[in-house]
Amino acid sequence: KMVWVPWLAATTFIAAGVGCYELIDIHSALAVLKYIPFFGLFQGGKLYGRYINVNMFGSPVSGMWICLLSNIILAVVLLVASIIVFLYFFEANLESHKGKVLQIKPLGRTLFNQEMYKIFVMNKAFLVVIIFLISMGYIQYNTDYKLPVGEIYYQNIMLELEGPLDEQKAKRIETEQKRYDDAFEQIAKIEALEAEGKISEFKADGMKSKYEMIVSLYPQFEKVLVHYDRAKKENVPFLYDTGYRQLFGMNGGLDRLVQELLIAAITIILAFGSVLSMEGEKKSWMLLGTTYVGKGNIIKIKWLICFICAFVISIYSWIFRVIMINSKYPIVEMFYSAKCMLGYNGYGVPLILLMLLEIVIHIISYMGMTAIALAISAKREKTVEVYIFSTILLHILYFLVYFL
């Protein structure tokens, strides 16, 4: 009756390892705890790509060896503990208790609850969905939304200017423009002195270096000037738009979206591919068809449960992506017009409507994949055939969308 305890212990162990790795600083006195959990082994690029020493009682010790040895020791300890628990704490006759070690019962006797039990417990869809949620969270968390120096400059100045144009903001832009004009002018003077032979090339490079550092950010300031011109001519307010551009795929990111949808497709196929075929495979329809509600109602409820689950996981993946983008590129002023974004040529609807449209499309794509998997499952009695045909069809569709 306590079979859930090892699963809870394993989950806690994994969560503790991830937490230690992410939260403990390498220079901290607790740095050794960063690499003892097995999660440190997954960061191969950091372990092997650079030499990491950990302070162990005042002496430097290789982080790689700490990680490897500690995990070997933990594996042995856990194996021995598992054997001891099995031998001494489970005083049960396996034959007489067969099938009673873990009994997860339906939440109720309604048809909906019974089908939920069959899909998520008997069919193991719950486990597949949990793995998907963890995988998507991990992928989004580790997605490298780069924030280079130029973007930091653009972000700072646009957040400072955000809102309708006024005299103070116009003066701020003119002051910044003058700073760049002065830098360009100084560079031109130095190059003229070099061309006349009054200073050497080496000295000219040294004199220009500080001004070149200033003008290196000018391409980002040119984007600010575009916002400024539109604010003057079209009365469009300033908006830091990089977060929205990332969210709507205007800065690329198609590869990440396809990756997410492919993982979702595999999840949906594994979770729901056998929902209808399992009844045919086990010859259950002959019995279920004689029930009061009939076969039709059972099929409708199966579809409803799968659609609800697809809806939930689609919302989860989208919200998590928004959170991670917002952590690097603040998404603000959602009620501003979409015309505030550079490169946008569509209707001037509020940005929040575009976000709602995107999430609706996201949900529909998950629902569509679920519908395809269930439709094939209804036509094939063999679950393996459902997996094969669903995988082929969904991957063909994605490749067509990606390349067209």
mmCIF file of C-alpha atoms in Angstrom:
data_model
loop_
_atom_site.group_PDB
_atom_site.id
_atom_site.type_symbol
_atom_site.label_atom_id
_atom_site.label_comp_id
_atom_site.label_asym_id
_atom_site.label_seq_id
_atom_site.Cartn_x
_atom_site.Cartn_y
_atom_site.Cartn_z
ATOM 1 C CA LYS A 1 0.000 0.000 0.000
ATOM 2 C CA MET A 2 3.034 2.238 0.271
ATOM 3 C CA VAL A 3 4.370 1.597 -3.220
ATOM 4 C CA TRP A 4 4.062 5.307 -3.986
ATOM 5 C CA VAL A 5 6.806 6.095 -1.439
ATOM 6 C CA PRO A 6 9.753 5.065 -3.690
ATOM 7 C CA TRP A 7 8.309 7.115 -6.559
ATOM 8 C CA LEU A 8 7.948 10.139 -4.290
ATOM 9 C CA ALA A 9 11.482 9.611 -2.970
ATOM 10 C CA ALA A 10 12.884 9.362 -6.514
ATOM 11 C CA THR A 11 11.056 12.522 -7.606
ATOM 12 C CA THR A 12 12.282 14.393 -4.535
ATOM 13 C CA PHE A 13 15.830 13.190 -5.165
ATOM 14 C CA ILE A 14 15.747 14.401 -8.782
ATOM 15 C CA ALA A 15 14.195 17.753 -7.802
ATOM 16 C CA ALA A 16 16.817 18.248 -5.080
ATOM 17 C CA GLY A 17 19.618 17.530 -7.552
ATOM 18 C CA VAL A 18 18.297 19.992 -10.118
ATOM 19 C CA GLY A 19 17.733 22.609 -7.413
ATOM 20 C CA CYS A 20 21.250 22.243 -6.006
ATOM 21 C CA TYR A 21 22.809 22.518 -9.453
ATOM 22 C CA GLU A 22 20.813 25.565 -10.505
ATOM 23 C CA LEU A 23 20.803 27.516 -7.226
ATOM 24 C CA ILE A 24 24.235 26.933 -5.671
ATOM 25 C CA ASP A 25 27.015 29.181 -6.937
ATOM 26 C CA ILE A 26 30.258 27.497 -8.015
ATOM 27 C CA HIS A 27 32.237 29.846 -5.749
ATOM 28 C CA SER A 28 30.053 29.123 -2.724
ATOM 29 C CA ALA A 29 31.193 27.121 0.305
ATOM 30 C CA LEU A 30 28.423 24.660 -0.618
ATOM 31 C CA ALA A 31 29.725 24.235 -4.166
ATOM 32 C CA VAL A 32 30.414 20.538 -3.567
ATOM 33 C CA LEU A 33 26.631 19.969 -3.364
ATOM 34 C CA LYS A 34 26.320 21.370 -6.870
ATOM 35 C CA TYR A 35 28.013 18.341 -8.431
ATOM 36 C CA ILE A 36 27.188 15.526 -6.006
ATOM 37 C CA PRO A 37 23.631 14.998 -7.397
ATOM 38 C CA PHE A 38 23.561 13.033 -10.656
ATOM 39 C CA PHE A 39 22.111 16.029 -12.547
ATOM 40 C CA GLY A 40 25.643 17.450 -12.734
ATOM 41 C CA LEU A 41 26.591 14.568 -15.036
ATOM 42 C CA PHE A 42 24.125 15.855 -17.632
ATOM 43 C CA GLN A 43 26.083 19.093 -17.956
ATOM 44 C CA GLY A 44 28.888 17.436 -19.905
ATOM 45 C CA GLY A 45 29.872 20.582 -21.758
ATOM 46 C CA LYS A 46 30.558 22.381 -18.503
ATOM 47 C CA LEU A 47 32.348 19.449 -16.882
ATOM 48 C CA TYR A 48 34.608 18.559 -19.797
ATOM 49 C CA GLY A 49 34.689 21.895 -21.633
ATOM 50 C CA ARG A 50 36.488 23.663 -18.837
ATOM 51 C CA TYR A 51 38.407 22.618 -15.751
ATOM 52 C CA ILE A 52 36.325 23.074 -12.599
ATOM 53 C CA ASN A 53 37.815 22.824 -9.120
ATOM 54 C CA VAL A 54 35.665 22.521 -6.023
ATOM 55 C CA ASN A 55 36.856 23.589 -2.585
ATOM 56 C CA MET A 56 36.974 20.427 -0.454
ATOM 57 C CA PHE A 57 38.155 21.198 3.078
ATOM 58 C CA GLY A 58 40.516 23.864 1.789
ATOM 59 C CA SER A 59 41.948 21.808 -1.095
ATOM 60 C CA PRO A 60 41.011 22.065 -4.805
ATOM 61 C CA VAL A 61 39.435 18.876 -6.149
ATOM 62 C CA SER A 62 38.351 18.254 -9.737
ATOM 63 C CA GLY A 63 34.619 18.804 -10.126
ATOM 64 C CA MET A 64 34.438 16.024 -12.722
ATOM 65 C CA TRP A 65 35.818 13.417 -10.316
ATOM 66 C CA ILE A 66 33.554 14.602 -7.505
ATOM 67 C CA CYS A 67 30.562 14.228 -9.794
ATOM 68 C CA LEU A 68 31.502 10.763 -11.044
ATOM 69 C CA LEU A 69 32.628 9.263 -7.724
ATOM 70 C CA SER A 70 29.742 10.679 -5.706
ATOM 71 C CA ASN A 71 27.222 9.285 -8.171
ATOM 72 C CA ILE A 72 28.852 5.845 -8.141
ATOM 73 C CA ILE A 73 28.700 5.861 -4.329
ATOM 74 C CA LEU A 74 25.074 7.034 -4.358
ATOM 75 C CA ALA A 75 24.131 4.336 -6.876
ATOM 76 C CA VAL A 76 25.677 1.608 -4.702
ATOM 77 C CA VAL A 77 24.032 2.967 -1.541
ATOM 78 C CA LEU A 78 20.613 3.184 -3.189
ATOM 79 C CA LEU A 79 20.953 -0.319 -4.642
ATOM 80 C CA VAL A 80 21.848 -1.790 -1.242
ATOM 81 C CA ALA A 81 19.022 0.190 0.409
ATOM 82 C CA SER A 82 16.538 -1.099 -2.174
ATOM 83 C CA ILE A 83 17.566 -4.709 -1.545
ATOM 84 C CA ILE A 84 17.303 -4.264 2.240
ATOM 85 C CA VAL A 85 13.869 -2.663 1.975
ATOM 86 C CA PHE A 86 12.668 -5.425 -0.330
ATOM 87 C CA LEU A 87 13.974 -8.248 1.890
ATOM 88 C CA TYR A 88 13.065 -6.966 5.333
ATOM 89 C CA PHE A 89 10.146 -4.581 5.023
ATOM 90 C CA PHE A 90 7.873 -6.266 2.468
ATOM 91 C CA GLU A 91 6.709 -9.283 4.423
ATOM 92 C CA ALA A 92 4.239 -10.433 1.842
ATOM 93 C CA ASN A 93 3.625 -13.479 -0.288
ATOM 94 C CA LEU A 94 3.983 -12.259 -3.841
ATOM 95 C CA GLU A 95 1.767 -14.986 -5.236
ATOM 96 C CA SER A 96 -1.129 -14.314 -2.852
ATOM 97 C CA HIS A 97 -0.837 -10.552 -3.309
ATOM 98 C CA LYS A 98 -0.365 -10.599 -7.047
ATOM 99 C CA GLY A 99 -2.000 -7.580 -8.600
ATOM 100 C CA LYS A 100 -2.581 -5.934 -5.192
ATOM 101 C CA VAL A 101 0.774 -4.242 -4.718
ATOM 102 C CA LEU A 102 -0.498 -1.006 -6.222
ATOM 103 C CA GLN A 103 -4.172 -0.493 -6.719
ATOM 104 C CA ILE A 104 -5.247 2.804 -8.249
ATOM 105 C CA LYS A 105 -9.016 2.818 -8.445
ATOM 106 C CA PRO A 106 -11.335 5.029 -10.507
ATOM 107 C CA LEU A 107 -12.464 8.219 -8.808
ATOM 108 C CA GLY A 108 -16.091 7.264 -9.229
ATOM 109 C CA ARG A 109 -18.520 5.016 -11.036
ATOM 110 C CA THR A 110 -19.532 7.461 -13.754
ATOM 111 C CA LEU A 111 -18.631 6.623 -17.324
ATOM 112 C CA PHE A 112 -16.381 9.689 -17.545
ATOM 113 C CA ASN A 113 -14.380 8.628 -14.477
ATOM 114 C CA GLN A 114 -14.127 5.045 -15.690
ATOM 115 C CA GLU A 115 -12.757 6.172 -19.064
ATOM 116 C CA MET A 116 -10.341 8.544 -17.328
ATOM 117 C CA TYR A 117 -9.076 5.577 -15.335
ATOM 118 C CA LYS A 118 -8.673 3.429 -18.455
ATOM 119 C CA ILE A 119 -6.851 6.129 -20.429
ATOM 120 C CA PHE A 120 -4.554 7.568 -17.775
ATOM 121 C CA VAL A 121 -3.941 4.578 -15.478
ATOM 122 C CA MET A 122 -4.452 1.409 -17.485
ATOM 123 C CA ASN A 123 -3.102 2.975 -20.661
ATOM 124 C CA LYS A 124 -0.258 4.836 -18.839
ATOM 125 C CA ALA A 125 -1.176 8.175 -20.493
ATOM 126 C CA PHE A 126 -0.624 9.924 -17.157
ATOM 127 C CA LEU A 127 3.040 8.900 -17.133
ATOM 128 C CA VAL A 128 3.532 10.014 -20.757
ATOM 129 C CA VAL A 129 1.949 13.418 -20.079
ATOM 130 C CA ILE A 130 4.080 13.954 -16.957
ATOM 131 C CA ILE A 131 7.238 13.171 -18.938
ATOM 132 C CA PHE A 132 6.121 15.636 -21.623
ATOM 133 C CA LEU A 133 5.488 18.415 -19.089
ATOM 134 C CA ILE A 134 8.896 17.884 -17.478
ATOM 135 C CA SER A 135 10.621 17.714 -20.876
ATOM 136 C CA MET A 136 8.977 20.880 -22.188
ATOM 137 C CA GLY A 137 9.779 22.734 -18.980
ATOM 138 C CA TYR A 138 13.409 21.629 -19.198
ATOM 139 C CA ILE A 139 13.710 22.546 -22.903
ATOM 140 C CA GLN A 140 12.179 25.983 -22.426
ATOM 141 C CA TYR A 141 14.253 26.621 -19.305
ATOM 142 C CA ASN A 142 17.456 25.795 -21.195
ATOM 143 C CA THR A 143 16.537 27.653 -24.390
ATOM 144 C CA ASP A 144 19.244 30.223 -24.985
ATOM 145 C CA TYR A 145 17.426 33.507 -25.548
ATOM 146 C CA LYS A 146 20.566 35.515 -26.233
ATOM 147 C CA LEU A 147 20.848 38.968 -24.740
ATOM 148 C CA PRO A 148 23.955 40.555 -26.331
ATOM 149 C CA VAL A 149 25.336 43.955 -25.422
ATOM 150 C CA GLY A 150 23.488 45.649 -28.265
ATOM 151 C CA GLU A 151 20.161 44.169 -27.171
ATOM 152 C CA ILE A 152 20.786 45.237 -23.569
ATOM 153 C CA TYR A 153 21.363 48.806 -24.784
ATOM 154 C CA TYR A 154 18.240 48.703 -26.982
ATOM 155 C CA GLN A 155 16.200 47.234 -24.118
ATOM 156 C CA ASN A 156 17.318 49.871 -21.616
ATOM 157 C CA ILE A 157 16.663 52.849 -23.848
ATOM 158 C CA MET A 158 13.316 51.551 -25.141
ATOM 159 C CA LEU A 159 12.035 50.766 -21.655
ATOM 160 C CA GLU A 160 13.092 54.281 -20.670
ATOM 161 C CA LEU A 161 11.226 55.801 -23.639
ATOM 162 C CA GLU A 162 8.173 53.544 -23.447
ATOM 163 C CA GLY A 163 4.869 55.327 -23.913
ATOM 164 C CA PRO A 164 3.668 58.294 -26.005
ATOM 165 C CA LEU A 165 6.223 60.757 -27.359
ATOM 166 C CA ASP A 166 6.718 63.929 -25.339
ATOM 167 C CA GLU A 167 9.241 66.755 -25.179
ATOM 168 C CA GLN A 168 11.435 65.049 -22.587
ATOM 169 C CA LYS A 169 11.721 61.847 -24.673
ATOM 170 C CA ALA A 170 12.479 63.839 -27.826
ATOM 171 C CA LYS A 171 15.256 65.671 -25.963
ATOM 172 C CA ARG A 172 16.630 62.343 -24.702
ATOM 173 C CA ILE A 173 16.874 60.980 -28.262
ATOM 174 C CA GLU A 174 18.465 64.178 -29.560
ATOM 175 C CA THR A 175 21.071 64.025 -26.774
ATOM 176 C CA GLU A 176 21.874 60.406 -27.655
ATOM 177 C CA GLN A 177 22.073 61.288 -31.353
ATOM 178 C CA LYS A 178 24.506 64.128 -30.572
ATOM 179 C CA ARG A 179 26.716 61.683 -28.645
ATOM 180 C CA TYR A 180 26.959 59.464 -31.702
ATOM 181 C CA ASP A 181 27.471 62.427 -34.065
ATOM 182 C CA ASP A 182 30.367 63.635 -31.919
ATOM 183 C CA ALA A 183 31.917 60.160 -31.922
ATOM 184 C CA PHE A 184 31.634 59.841 -35.710
ATOM 185 C CA GLU A 185 33.113 63.321 -36.111
ATOM 186 C CA GLN A 186 36.107 62.479 -33.905
ATOM 187 C CA ILE A 187 36.742 59.264 -35.840
ATOM 188 C CA ALA A 188 36.638 61.210 -39.114
ATOM 189 C CA LYS A 189 39.154 63.770 -37.770
ATOM 190 C CA ILE A 190 41.529 61.049 -36.596
ATOM 191 C CA GLU A 191 41.330 59.273 -39.939
ATOM 192 C CA ALA A 192 42.046 62.581 -41.706
ATOM 193 C CA LEU A 193 45.166 63.117 -39.555
ATOM 194 C CA GLU A 194 46.290 59.580 -40.377
ATOM 195 C CA ALA A 195 45.705 60.118 -44.093
ATOM 196 C CA GLU A 196 47.796 63.323 -43.986
ATOM 197 C CA GLY A 197 50.625 61.417 -42.305
ATOM 198 C CA LYS A 198 50.500 63.521 -39.144
ATOM 199 C CA ILE A 199 49.955 60.476 -36.904
ATOM 200 C CA SER A 200 50.849 56.809 -37.315
ATOM 201 C CA GLU A 201 48.332 54.062 -37.945
ATOM 202 C CA PHE A 202 49.063 52.562 -34.511
ATOM 203 C CA LYS A 203 48.379 55.873 -32.754
ATOM 204 C CA ALA A 204 45.255 56.450 -34.851
ATOM 205 C CA ASP A 205 43.867 53.064 -33.852
ATOM 206 C CA GLY A 206 44.474 53.852 -30.188
ATOM 207 C CA MET A 207 42.795 57.247 -30.478
ATOM 208 C CA LYS A 208 39.782 55.823 -32.310
ATOM 209 C CA SER A 209 39.179 52.867 -29.991
ATOM 210 C CA LYS A 210 37.066 54.700 -27.407
ATOM 211 C CA TYR A 211 34.938 56.339 -30.095
ATOM 212 C CA GLU A 212 34.502 53.057 -31.972
ATOM 213 C CA MET A 213 33.191 51.494 -28.783
ATOM 214 C CA ILE A 214 30.520 54.199 -28.677
ATOM 215 C CA VAL A 215 29.467 53.874 -32.336
ATOM 216 C CA SER A 216 29.385 50.060 -32.149
ATOM 217 C CA LEU A 217 25.908 50.379 -30.623
ATOM 218 C CA TYR A 218 24.668 52.775 -33.297
ATOM 219 C CA PRO A 219 22.818 50.034 -35.296
ATOM 220 C CA GLN A 220 20.650 49.460 -32.226
ATOM 221 C CA PHE A 221 20.086 53.195 -31.866
ATOM 222 C CA GLU A 222 18.947 53.295 -35.493
ATOM 223 C CA LYS A 223 16.030 51.066 -34.471
ATOM 224 C CA VAL A 224 15.207 53.596 -31.776
ATOM 225 C CA LEU A 225 15.226 56.301 -34.453
ATOM 226 C CA VAL A 226 12.723 54.302 -36.502
ATOM 227 C CA HIS A 227 10.416 54.218 -33.475
ATOM 228 C CA TYR A 228 11.004 57.969 -33.060
ATOM 229 C CA ASP A 229 10.055 58.749 -36.665
ATOM 230 C CA ARG A 230 6.897 56.663 -36.407
ATOM 231 C CA ALA A 231 6.004 58.343 -33.112
ATOM 232 C CA LYS A 232 6.266 61.760 -34.785
ATOM 233 C CA LYS A 233 4.495 60.886 -38.043
ATOM 234 C CA GLU A 234 1.932 58.290 -36.953
ATOM 235 C CA ASN A 235 1.577 59.081 -33.245
ATOM 236 C CA VAL A 236 2.636 55.504 -32.391
ATOM 237 C CA PRO A 237 3.913 55.137 -28.800
ATOM 238 C CA PHE A 238 7.354 53.734 -27.991
ATOM 239 C CA LEU A 239 7.342 50.022 -27.156
ATOM 240 C CA TYR A 240 10.111 47.582 -26.357
ATOM 241 C CA ASP A 241 9.088 45.009 -28.944
ATOM 242 C CA THR A 242 11.781 42.286 -28.852
ATOM 243 C CA GLY A 243 9.767 40.066 -26.490
ATOM 244 C CA TYR A 244 6.737 40.189 -28.787
ATOM 245 C CA ARG A 245 8.900 39.567 -31.840
ATOM 246 C CA GLN A 246 10.362 36.486 -30.139
ATOM 247 C CA LEU A 247 6.905 35.284 -29.131
ATOM 248 C CA PHE A 248 5.389 35.740 -32.600
ATOM 249 C CA GLY A 249 8.390 34.230 -34.423
ATOM 250 C CA MET A 250 9.385 37.493 -36.115
ATOM 251 C CA ASN A 251 12.993 36.977 -34.975
ATOM 252 C CA GLY A 252 13.148 33.412 -36.253
ATOM 253 C CA GLY A 253 12.618 30.605 -33.765
ATOM 254 C CA LEU A 254 10.792 28.317 -36.226
ATOM 255 C CA ASP A 255 13.183 25.475 -35.381
ATOM 256 C CA ARG A 256 12.258 25.667 -31.688
ATOM 257 C CA LEU A 257 8.544 25.668 -32.519
ATOM 258 C CA VAL A 258 8.874 22.632 -34.793
ATOM 259 C CA GLN A 259 10.903 20.856 -32.109
ATOM 260 C CA GLU A 260 8.160 21.511 -29.546
ATOM 261 C CA LEU A 261 5.404 20.323 -31.895
ATOM 262 C CA LEU A 262 7.311 17.158 -32.798
ATOM 263 C CA ILE A 263 7.739 16.312 -29.107
ATOM 264 C CA ALA A 264 4.042 17.051 -28.566
ATOM 265 C CA ALA A 265 3.124 14.805 -31.501
ATOM 266 C CA ILE A 266 5.106 11.906 -30.058
ATOM 267 C CA THR A 267 3.496 12.494 -26.654
ATOM 268 C CA ILE A 268 -0.030 12.554 -28.072
ATOM 269 C CA ILE A 269 0.570 9.422 -30.137
ATOM 270 C CA LEU A 270 1.928 7.483 -27.143
ATOM 271 C CA ALA A 271 -0.719 8.789 -24.745
ATOM 272 C CA PHE A 272 -3.835 8.580 -26.940
ATOM 273 C CA GLY A 273 -2.913 6.330 -29.856
ATOM 274 C CA SER A 274 -4.401 3.245 -28.198
ATOM 275 C CA VAL A 275 -7.456 4.888 -26.616
ATOM 276 C CA LEU A 276 -9.871 3.431 -29.193
ATOM 277 C CA SER A 277 -7.795 0.627 -30.637
ATOM 278 C CA MET A 278 -7.400 -0.959 -27.190
ATOM 279 C CA GLU A 279 -11.125 -1.767 -27.128
ATOM 280 C CA GLY A 280 -10.938 -3.464 -30.505
ATOM 281 C CA GLU A 281 -7.696 -5.195 -29.661
ATOM 282 C CA LYS A 282 -9.209 -6.669 -26.473
ATOM 283 C CA LYS A 283 -12.561 -7.382 -28.217
ATOM 284 C CA SER A 284 -14.326 -5.101 -25.714
ATOM 285 C CA TRP A 285 -16.662 -3.406 -28.183
ATOM 286 C CA MET A 286 -18.928 -6.469 -28.294
ATOM 287 C CA LEU A 287 -19.599 -6.039 -24.572
ATOM 288 C CA LEU A 288 -19.519 -2.229 -24.431
ATOM 289 C CA GLY A 289 -21.913 -1.977 -27.358
ATOM 290 C CA THR A 290 -24.611 -3.688 -25.301
ATOM 291 C CA THR A 291 -24.473 -1.160 -22.455
ATOM 292 C CA TYR A 292 -27.191 1.412 -21.809
ATOM 293 C CA VAL A 293 -25.138 4.359 -23.034
ATOM 294 C CA GLY A 294 -23.843 2.403 -25.973
ATOM 295 C CA LYS A 295 -20.657 2.523 -27.975
ATOM 296 C CA GLY A 296 -21.314 6.016 -29.349
ATOM 297 C CA ASN A 297 -21.351 7.689 -25.932
ATOM 298 C CA ILE A 298 -18.181 5.886 -24.879
ATOM 299 C CA ILE A 299 -16.352 7.107 -27.985
ATOM 300 C CA LYS A 300 -17.550 10.687 -27.396
ATOM 301 C CA ILE A 301 -16.293 10.639 -23.812
ATOM 302 C CA LYS A 302 -12.931 9.220 -24.884
ATOM 303 C CA TRP A 303 -12.556 12.034 -27.425
ATOM 304 C CA LEU A 304 -13.602 14.616 -24.837
ATOM 305 C CA ILE A 305 -11.050 13.405 -22.266
ATOM 306 C CA CYS A 306 -8.236 13.402 -24.816
ATOM 307 C CA PHE A 307 -9.159 16.888 -26.053
ATOM 308 C CA ILE A 308 -9.221 18.246 -22.496
ATOM 309 C CA CYS A 309 -5.763 16.800 -21.843
ATOM 310 C CA ALA A 310 -4.434 18.192 -25.154
ATOM 311 C CA PHE A 311 -5.855 21.600 -24.222
ATOM 312 C CA VAL A 312 -4.124 21.552 -20.822
ATOM 313 C CA ILE A 313 -0.681 20.569 -22.139
ATOM 314 C CA SER A 314 -0.893 23.104 -24.985
ATOM 315 C CA ILE A 315 -1.678 25.892 -22.523
ATOM 316 C CA TYR A 316 1.164 24.728 -20.279
ATOM 317 C CA SER A 317 3.785 24.745 -23.047
ATOM 318 C CA TRP A 318 2.683 28.163 -24.334
ATOM 319 C CA ILE A 319 2.594 29.806 -20.900
ATOM 320 C CA PHE A 320 6.007 28.397 -19.988
ATOM 321 C CA ARG A 321 7.457 29.787 -23.244
ATOM 322 C CA VAL A 322 5.965 33.225 -22.491
ATOM 323 C CA ILE A 323 7.456 33.149 -18.986
ATOM 324 C CA MET A 324 10.943 32.294 -20.270
ATOM 325 C CA ILE A 325 10.829 34.949 -23.025
ATOM 326 C CA ASN A 326 9.555 37.537 -20.566
ATOM 327 C CA SER A 327 12.452 36.753 -18.203
ATOM 328 C CA LYS A 328 14.895 38.088 -20.825
ATOM 329 C CA TYR A 329 12.737 40.416 -22.933
ATOM 330 C CA PRO A 330 10.046 42.087 -20.802
ATOM 331 C CA ILE A 331 6.616 41.816 -22.391
ATOM 332 C CA VAL A 332 4.835 44.996 -21.390
ATOM 333 C CA GLU A 333 1.972 47.221 -22.512
ATOM 334 C CA MET A 334 -0.097 44.396 -24.020
ATOM 335 C CA PHE A 335 -2.909 46.800 -24.922
ATOM 336 C CA TYR A 336 -0.689 48.832 -27.264
ATOM 337 C CA SER A 337 -1.253 48.508 -31.007
ATOM 338 C CA ALA A 338 0.643 45.793 -32.865
ATOM 339 C CA LYS A 339 1.928 48.571 -35.153
ATOM 340 C CA CYS A 340 4.326 49.496 -32.351
ATOM 341 C CA MET A 341 6.453 46.505 -33.407
ATOM 342 C CA LEU A 342 9.112 47.069 -36.022
ATOM 343 C CA GLY A 343 8.525 45.082 -39.194
ATOM 344 C CA TYR A 344 4.832 44.530 -38.530
ATOM 345 C CA ASN A 345 2.634 45.344 -41.525
ATOM 346 C CA GLY A 346 -0.716 43.897 -40.447
ATOM 347 C CA TYR A 347 -3.777 45.357 -38.811
ATOM 348 C CA GLY A 348 -3.344 47.691 -35.847
ATOM 349 C CA VAL A 349 -5.031 45.387 -33.344
ATOM 350 C CA PRO A 350 -3.977 45.327 -29.671
ATOM 351 C CA LEU A 351 -1.012 43.092 -28.960
ATOM 352 C CA ILE A 352 -3.062 41.059 -26.494
ATOM 353 C CA LEU A 353 -5.345 39.996 -29.351
ATOM 354 C CA LEU A 354 -2.352 38.720 -31.316
ATOM 355 C CA MET A 355 -1.269 36.796 -28.228
ATOM 356 C CA LEU A 356 -4.749 35.287 -27.900
ATOM 357 C CA LEU A 357 -4.726 34.412 -31.602
ATOM 358 C CA GLU A 358 -1.380 32.694 -31.223
ATOM 359 C CA ILE A 359 -2.508 30.654 -28.231
ATOM 360 C CA VAL A 360 -5.687 29.651 -30.087
ATOM 361 C CA ILE A 361 -3.583 28.437 -33.030
ATOM 362 C CA HIS A 362 -1.325 26.638 -30.557
ATOM 363 C CA ILE A 363 -4.314 24.894 -28.967
ATOM 364 C CA ILE A 364 -5.807 23.998 -32.359
ATOM 365 C CA SER A 365 -2.518 22.406 -33.459
ATOM 366 C CA TYR A 366 -2.511 20.172 -30.355
ATOM 367 C CA MET A 367 -6.210 19.373 -30.838
ATOM 368 C CA GLY A 368 -5.548 18.559 -34.488
ATOM 369 C CA MET A 369 -2.762 16.129 -33.607
ATOM 370 C CA THR A 370 -5.045 14.498 -31.038
ATOM 371 C CA ALA A 371 -7.856 14.185 -33.585
ATOM 372 C CA ILE A 372 -5.514 12.529 -36.104
ATOM 373 C CA ALA A 373 -4.244 10.032 -33.517
ATOM 374 C CA LEU A 374 -7.796 9.187 -32.368
ATOM 375 C CA ALA A 375 -9.130 8.904 -35.927
ATOM 376 C CA ILE A 376 -6.403 6.412 -36.831
ATOM 377 C CA SER A 377 -6.952 4.599 -33.531
ATOM 378 C CA ALA A 378 -10.631 4.182 -34.415
ATOM 379 C CA LYS A 379 -9.769 2.569 -37.761
ATOM 380 C CA ARG A 380 -6.982 0.227 -36.635
ATOM 381 C CA GLU A 381 -7.302 -2.542 -34.083
ATOM 382 C CA LYS A 382 -3.580 -2.983 -33.531
ATOM 383 C CA THR A 383 -2.020 -0.319 -31.314
ATOM 384 C CA VAL A 384 1.364 -0.717 -33.009
ATOM 385 C CA GLU A 385 -0.242 0.116 -36.354
ATOM 386 C CA VAL A 386 -1.784 3.257 -34.824
ATOM 387 C CA TYR A 387 1.620 4.384 -33.557
ATOM 388 C CA ILE A 388 3.268 3.786 -36.940
ATOM 389 C CA PHE A 389 0.587 5.425 -39.116
ATOM 390 C CA SER A 390 0.122 8.392 -36.744
ATOM 391 C CA THR A 391 3.869 9.036 -36.555
ATOM 392 C CA ILE A 392 4.282 8.889 -40.334
ATOM 393 C CA LEU A 393 1.301 11.151 -41.036
ATOM 394 C CA LEU A 394 2.123 13.800 -38.407
ATOM 395 C CA HIS A 395 5.779 13.950 -39.380
ATOM 396 C CA ILE A 396 4.874 14.339 -43.055
ATOM 397 C CA LEU A 397 2.571 17.239 -42.150
ATOM 398 C CA TYR A 398 5.281 18.941 -40.087
ATOM 399 C CA PHE A 399 7.916 18.577 -42.753
ATOM 400 C CA LEU A 400 5.524 20.077 -45.310
ATOM 401 C CA VAL A 401 4.786 23.037 -43.003
ATOM 402 C CA TYR A 402 8.474 23.512 -42.188
ATOM 403 C CA PHE A 403 9.773 23.430 -45.761
ATOM 404 C CA LEU A 404 6.846 25.210 -47.422
#
